[in-house]
């Protein structure tokens, strides 16, 4: 039996592998729950790799987790990882990423965000939508209300190689 310390030191590898297993449908709900717990661990590295693991799951349920980390985590590295997981990395499709738009738009007005995190939010908006709009909440809200549904439908119809947003 491994000691608690040794088990904690394996967490980065475990989080990565567990996310991969969940993406294949193996105990996805249980793994998601565990990774969310680790995403609130005291250790920054555990949180970072938990976010990486969540990115592999590729389900809409992870979107709220990434938004929570982006808004609340004390580590800029972990926040950045959550923003990247929403925007481009991981297994979410572009159509799924569009479901993060309301939460990201809410973050554009959040006075508790620092300037760097706010820039990451705008970068995520650009990468998700393929739009190059200014860092202005009203502009993004207007775009989303007038074009968001249409863009989501475009992503739904896109070629399979293009749906992850990694192109």
PDB file of C-alpha atoms in Angstrom:
ATOM      1  CA  UNK A   1       0.000   0.000   0.000  1.00  0.00           C
ATOM      2  CA  UNK A   2       1.354   3.421  -0.941  1.00  0.00           C
ATOM      3  CA  UNK A   3       1.671   6.103   1.670  1.00  0.00           C
ATOM      4  CA  UNK A   4      -0.530   9.201   1.445  1.00  0.00           C
ATOM      5  CA  UNK A   5       2.499  11.311   0.469  1.00  0.00           C
ATOM      6  CA  UNK A   6       3.444   8.936  -2.352  1.00  0.00           C
ATOM      7  CA  UNK A   7      -0.147   8.884  -3.588  1.00  0.00           C
ATOM      8  CA  UNK A   8      -0.198  12.708  -3.638  1.00  0.00           C
ATOM      9  CA  UNK A   9       3.067  12.795  -5.571  1.00  0.00           C
ATOM     10  CA  UNK A  10       1.437  10.601  -8.228  1.00  0.00           C
ATOM     11  CA  UNK A  11      -1.472  12.991  -8.636  1.00  0.00           C
ATOM     12  CA  UNK A  12      -0.240  14.745 -11.798  1.00  0.00           C
ATOM     13  CA  UNK A  13       0.094  11.420 -13.604  1.00  0.00           C
ATOM     14  CA  UNK A  14      -3.120  10.083 -12.050  1.00  0.00           C
ATOM     15  CA  UNK A  15      -5.125  13.167 -13.042  1.00  0.00           C
ATOM     16  CA  UNK A  16      -3.877  12.975 -16.624  1.00  0.00           C
ATOM     17  CA  UNK A  17      -4.623   9.257 -16.932  1.00  0.00           C
ATOM     18  CA  UNK A  18      -7.983   9.474 -15.186  1.00  0.00           C
ATOM     19  CA  UNK A  19      -9.086  12.224 -17.581  1.00  0.00           C
ATOM     20  CA  UNK A  20      -8.095  10.026 -20.514  1.00  0.00           C
ATOM     21  CA  UNK A  21     -10.052   7.068 -19.097  1.00  0.00           C
ATOM     22  CA  UNK A  22     -13.118   9.241 -18.520  1.00  0.00           C
ATOM     23  CA  UNK A  23     -12.934  10.470 -22.124  1.00  0.00           C
ATOM     24  CA  UNK A  24     -13.334   6.826 -23.116  1.00  0.00           C
ATOM     25  CA  UNK A  25     -16.445   6.502 -20.952  1.00  0.00           C
ATOM     26  CA  UNK A  26     -14.791   4.629 -18.098  1.00  0.00           C
ATOM     27  CA  UNK A  27     -16.381   5.778 -14.828  1.00  0.00           C
ATOM     28  CA  UNK A  28     -16.640   9.293 -16.258  1.00  0.00           C
ATOM     29  CA  UNK A  29     -18.919  10.664 -13.534  1.00  0.00           C
ATOM     30  CA  UNK A  30     -16.793   9.286 -10.707  1.00  0.00           C
ATOM     31  CA  UNK A  31     -13.560  10.544 -12.294  1.00  0.00           C
ATOM     32  CA  UNK A  32     -15.088  13.957 -12.974  1.00  0.00           C
ATOM     33  CA  UNK A  33     -16.096  14.234  -9.319  1.00  0.00           C
ATOM     34  CA  UNK A  34     -12.610  13.224  -8.143  1.00  0.00           C
ATOM     35  CA  UNK A  35     -10.845  15.664 -10.471  1.00  0.00           C
ATOM     36  CA  UNK A  36     -13.121  18.503  -9.342  1.00  0.00           C
ATOM     37  CA  UNK A  37     -12.120  17.694  -5.756  1.00  0.00           C
ATOM     38  CA  UNK A  38      -8.449  17.771  -6.740  1.00  0.00           C
ATOM     39  CA  UNK A  39      -9.036  21.071  -8.566  1.00  0.00           C
ATOM     40  CA  UNK A  40      -9.642  22.565  -5.101  1.00  0.00           C
ATOM     41  CA  UNK A  41      -6.622  20.920  -3.438  1.00  0.00           C
ATOM     42  CA  UNK A  42      -4.215  22.999  -1.346  1.00  0.00           C
ATOM     43  CA  UNK A  43      -1.319  22.085  -3.645  1.00  0.00           C
ATOM     44  CA  UNK A  44      -1.026  24.185  -6.807  1.00  0.00           C
ATOM     45  CA  UNK A  45       0.408  21.289  -8.852  1.00  0.00           C
ATOM     46  CA  UNK A  46      -2.507  19.034  -7.904  1.00  0.00           C
ATOM     47  CA  UNK A  47      -4.949  21.710  -9.068  1.00  0.00           C
ATOM     48  CA  UNK A  48      -3.025  22.300 -12.305  1.00  0.00           C
ATOM     49  CA  UNK A  49      -3.049  18.628 -13.253  1.00  0.00           C
ATOM     50  CA  UNK A  50      -6.652  18.186 -12.154  1.00  0.00           C
ATOM     51  CA  UNK A  51      -7.560  20.881 -14.701  1.00  0.00           C
ATOM     52  CA  UNK A  52      -5.502  19.011 -17.303  1.00  0.00           C
ATOM     53  CA  UNK A  53      -7.388  15.823 -16.467  1.00  0.00           C
ATOM     54  CA  UNK A  54     -10.729  17.616 -16.709  1.00  0.00           C
ATOM     55  CA  UNK A  55      -9.720  18.892 -20.151  1.00  0.00           C
ATOM     56  CA  UNK A  56      -9.409  15.320 -21.385  1.00  0.00           C
ATOM     57  CA  UNK A  57     -12.921  14.374 -20.302  1.00  0.00           C
ATOM     58  CA  UNK A  58     -14.512  16.505 -23.020  1.00  0.00           C
ATOM     59  CA  UNK A  59     -18.001  16.842 -21.564  1.00  0.00           C
ATOM     60  CA  UNK A  60     -20.102  19.964 -21.141  1.00  0.00           C
ATOM     61  CA  UNK A  61     -20.153  19.373 -17.391  1.00  0.00           C
ATOM     62  CA  UNK A  62     -16.496  20.432 -17.244  1.00  0.00           C
ATOM     63  CA  UNK A  63     -17.248  23.918 -18.585  1.00  0.00           C
ATOM     64  CA  UNK A  64     -18.566  25.148 -15.229  1.00  0.00           C
ATOM     65  CA  UNK A  65     -15.463  23.701 -13.542  1.00  0.00           C
ATOM     66  CA  UNK A  66     -13.123  25.611 -15.850  1.00  0.00           C
ATOM     67  CA  UNK A  67     -15.093  28.833 -15.338  1.00  0.00           C
ATOM     68  CA  UNK A  68     -14.899  28.359 -11.558  1.00  0.00           C
ATOM     69  CA  UNK A  69     -11.128  27.818 -11.658  1.00  0.00           C
ATOM     70  CA  UNK A  70     -10.622  30.738 -14.045  1.00  0.00           C
ATOM     71  CA  UNK A  71     -12.495  33.025 -11.668  1.00  0.00           C
ATOM     72  CA  UNK A  72     -11.359  31.734  -8.300  1.00  0.00           C
ATOM     73  CA  UNK A  73      -8.064  29.852  -8.278  1.00  0.00           C
ATOM     74  CA  UNK A  74      -5.218  31.583  -6.457  1.00  0.00           C
ATOM     75  CA  UNK A  75      -2.596  30.402  -8.969  1.00  0.00           C
ATOM     76  CA  UNK A  76      -2.187  32.236 -12.252  1.00  0.00           C
ATOM     77  CA  UNK A  77      -0.802  29.034 -13.805  1.00  0.00           C
ATOM     78  CA  UNK A  78      -3.919  27.092 -12.869  1.00  0.00           C
ATOM     79  CA  UNK A  79      -6.179  29.913 -14.076  1.00  0.00           C
ATOM     80  CA  UNK A  80      -4.352  30.028 -17.382  1.00  0.00           C
ATOM     81  CA  UNK A  81      -4.715  26.254 -17.793  1.00  0.00           C
ATOM     82  CA  UNK A  82      -8.474  26.528 -17.203  1.00  0.00           C
ATOM     83  CA  UNK A  83      -8.740  29.336 -19.757  1.00  0.00           C
ATOM     84  CA  UNK A  84      -6.794  27.311 -22.317  1.00  0.00           C
ATOM     85  CA  UNK A  85      -8.962  24.275 -21.637  1.00  0.00           C
ATOM     86  CA  UNK A  86     -12.049  26.328 -22.404  1.00  0.00           C
ATOM     87  CA  UNK A  87     -10.553  28.046 -25.416  1.00  0.00           C
ATOM     88  CA  UNK A  88      -8.613  25.493 -27.334  1.00  0.00           C
ATOM     89  CA  UNK A  89      -6.897  22.615 -25.548  1.00  0.00           C
ATOM     90  CA  UNK A  90      -8.528  19.444 -24.360  1.00  0.00           C
ATOM     91  CA  UNK A  91     -11.346  17.475 -25.871  1.00  0.00           C
ATOM     92  CA  UNK A  92     -14.269  19.907 -25.929  1.00  0.00           C
ATOM     93  CA  UNK A  93     -15.708  20.464 -29.379  1.00  0.00           C
ATOM     94  CA  UNK A  94     -16.149  23.975 -30.701  1.00  0.00           C
ATOM     95  CA  UNK A  95     -19.902  23.590 -30.292  1.00  0.00           C
ATOM     96  CA  UNK A  96     -19.395  22.665 -26.632  1.00  0.00           C
ATOM     97  CA  UNK A  97     -16.986  25.563 -26.149  1.00  0.00           C
ATOM     98  CA  UNK A  98     -19.709  27.952 -27.340  1.00  0.00           C
ATOM     99  CA  UNK A  99     -21.665  26.926 -24.230  1.00  0.00           C
ATOM    100  CA  UNK A 100     -18.942  28.613 -22.167  1.00  0.00           C
ATOM    101  CA  UNK A 101     -19.762  31.973 -23.752  1.00  0.00           C
ATOM    102  CA  UNK A 102     -22.316  33.178 -21.153  1.00  0.00           C
ATOM    103  CA  UNK A 103     -19.910  32.381 -18.314  1.00  0.00           C
ATOM    104  CA  UNK A 104     -16.998  34.039 -20.096  1.00  0.00           C
ATOM    105  CA  UNK A 105     -19.115  37.100 -20.849  1.00  0.00           C
ATOM    106  CA  UNK A 106     -19.993  37.294 -17.163  1.00  0.00           C
ATOM    107  CA  UNK A 107     -16.284  37.213 -16.319  1.00  0.00           C
ATOM    108  CA  UNK A 108     -15.588  40.217 -18.572  1.00  0.00           C
ATOM    109  CA  UNK A 109     -17.422  42.359 -16.002  1.00  0.00           C
ATOM    110  CA  UNK A 110     -16.128  40.643 -12.865  1.00  0.00           C
ATOM    111  CA  UNK A 111     -14.331  43.312 -10.790  1.00  0.00           C
ATOM    112  CA  UNK A 112     -12.448  40.639  -8.827  1.00  0.00           C
ATOM    113  CA  UNK A 113     -10.477  39.466 -11.883  1.00  0.00           C
ATOM    114  CA  UNK A 114      -6.982  40.809 -12.323  1.00  0.00           C
ATOM    115  CA  UNK A 115      -5.930  42.309 -15.650  1.00  0.00           C
ATOM    116  CA  UNK A 116      -4.054  39.205 -16.825  1.00  0.00           C
ATOM    117  CA  UNK A 117      -6.975  36.859 -16.174  1.00  0.00           C
ATOM    118  CA  UNK A 118      -9.321  39.287 -17.917  1.00  0.00           C
ATOM    119  CA  UNK A 119      -7.018  39.194 -20.977  1.00  0.00           C
ATOM    120  CA  UNK A 120      -7.193  35.393 -20.928  1.00  0.00           C
ATOM    121  CA  UNK A 121     -10.984  35.605 -20.885  1.00  0.00           C
ATOM    122  CA  UNK A 122     -10.956  37.774 -23.998  1.00  0.00           C
ATOM    123  CA  UNK A 123      -8.430  35.475 -25.648  1.00  0.00           C
ATOM    124  CA  UNK A 124     -10.724  32.512 -24.918  1.00  0.00           C
ATOM    125  CA  UNK A 125     -13.652  34.405 -26.450  1.00  0.00           C
ATOM    126  CA  UNK A 126     -11.617  35.013 -29.612  1.00  0.00           C
ATOM    127  CA  UNK A 127     -10.367  31.443 -29.901  1.00  0.00           C
ATOM    128  CA  UNK A 128     -13.769  29.889 -29.283  1.00  0.00           C
ATOM    129  CA  UNK A 129     -15.647  32.095 -31.750  1.00  0.00           C
ATOM    130  CA  UNK A 130     -13.026  32.814 -34.417  1.00  0.00           C
ATOM    131  CA  UNK A 131     -13.863  36.505 -33.952  1.00  0.00           C
ATOM    132  CA  UNK A 132     -11.309  39.242 -33.386  1.00  0.00           C
ATOM    133  CA  UNK A 133     -13.311  41.765 -31.399  1.00  0.00           C
ATOM    134  CA  UNK A 134     -11.925  44.354 -28.949  1.00  0.00           C
ATOM    135  CA  UNK A 135     -11.691  43.762 -25.207  1.00  0.00           C
ATOM    136  CA  UNK A 136     -15.080  45.300 -24.538  1.00  0.00           C
ATOM    137  CA  UNK A 137     -17.890  43.453 -22.721  1.00  0.00           C
ATOM    138  CA  UNK A 138     -20.706  45.227 -24.598  1.00  0.00           C
ATOM    139  CA  UNK A 139     -19.183  44.435 -28.001  1.00  0.00           C
ATOM    140  CA  UNK A 140     -18.878  40.763 -27.114  1.00  0.00           C
ATOM    141  CA  UNK A 141     -22.404  40.613 -25.665  1.00  0.00           C
ATOM    142  CA  UNK A 142     -23.837  42.225 -28.802  1.00  0.00           C
ATOM    143  CA  UNK A 143     -21.928  39.793 -31.013  1.00  0.00           C
ATOM    144  CA  UNK A 144     -23.077  36.802 -28.972  1.00  0.00           C
ATOM    145  CA  UNK A 145     -26.731  37.862 -28.953  1.00  0.00           C
ATOM    146  CA  UNK A 146     -26.768  38.510 -32.693  1.00  0.00           C
ATOM    147  CA  UNK A 147     -24.352  35.834 -34.007  1.00  0.00           C
ATOM    148  CA  UNK A 148     -23.841  33.247 -31.253  1.00  0.00           C
ATOM    149  CA  UNK A 149     -26.544  30.827 -32.369  1.00  0.00           C
ATOM    150  CA  UNK A 150     -25.439  31.033 -35.983  1.00  0.00           C
ATOM    151  CA  UNK A 151     -21.790  30.385 -35.052  1.00  0.00           C
ATOM    152  CA  UNK A 152     -22.789  27.417 -32.884  1.00  0.00           C
ATOM    153  CA  UNK A 153     -24.691  25.946 -35.825  1.00  0.00           C
ATOM    154  CA  UNK A 154     -21.656  26.470 -38.080  1.00  0.00           C
ATOM    155  CA  UNK A 155     -19.511  24.547 -35.610  1.00  0.00           C
ATOM    156  CA  UNK A 156     -22.130  21.779 -35.409  1.00  0.00           C
ATOM    157  CA  UNK A 157     -21.986  21.375 -39.204  1.00  0.00           C
ATOM    158  CA  UNK A 158     -18.186  21.647 -39.464  1.00  0.00           C
ATOM    159  CA  UNK A 159     -15.920  18.899 -40.720  1.00  0.00           C
ATOM    160  CA  UNK A 160     -14.980  16.422 -38.002  1.00  0.00           C
ATOM    161  CA  UNK A 161     -11.307  17.496 -38.105  1.00  0.00           C
ATOM    162  CA  UNK A 162     -12.316  21.073 -37.303  1.00  0.00           C
ATOM    163  CA  UNK A 163     -14.649  20.563 -34.358  1.00  0.00           C
ATOM    164  CA  UNK A 164     -12.057  20.628 -31.577  1.00  0.00           C
ATOM    165  CA  UNK A 165     -10.948  24.147 -32.290  1.00  0.00           C
ATOM    166  CA  UNK A 166      -7.324  23.098 -32.421  1.00  0.00           C
ATOM    167  CA  UNK A 167      -6.841  24.040 -36.062  1.00  0.00           C
TER     168      UNK A 167
END
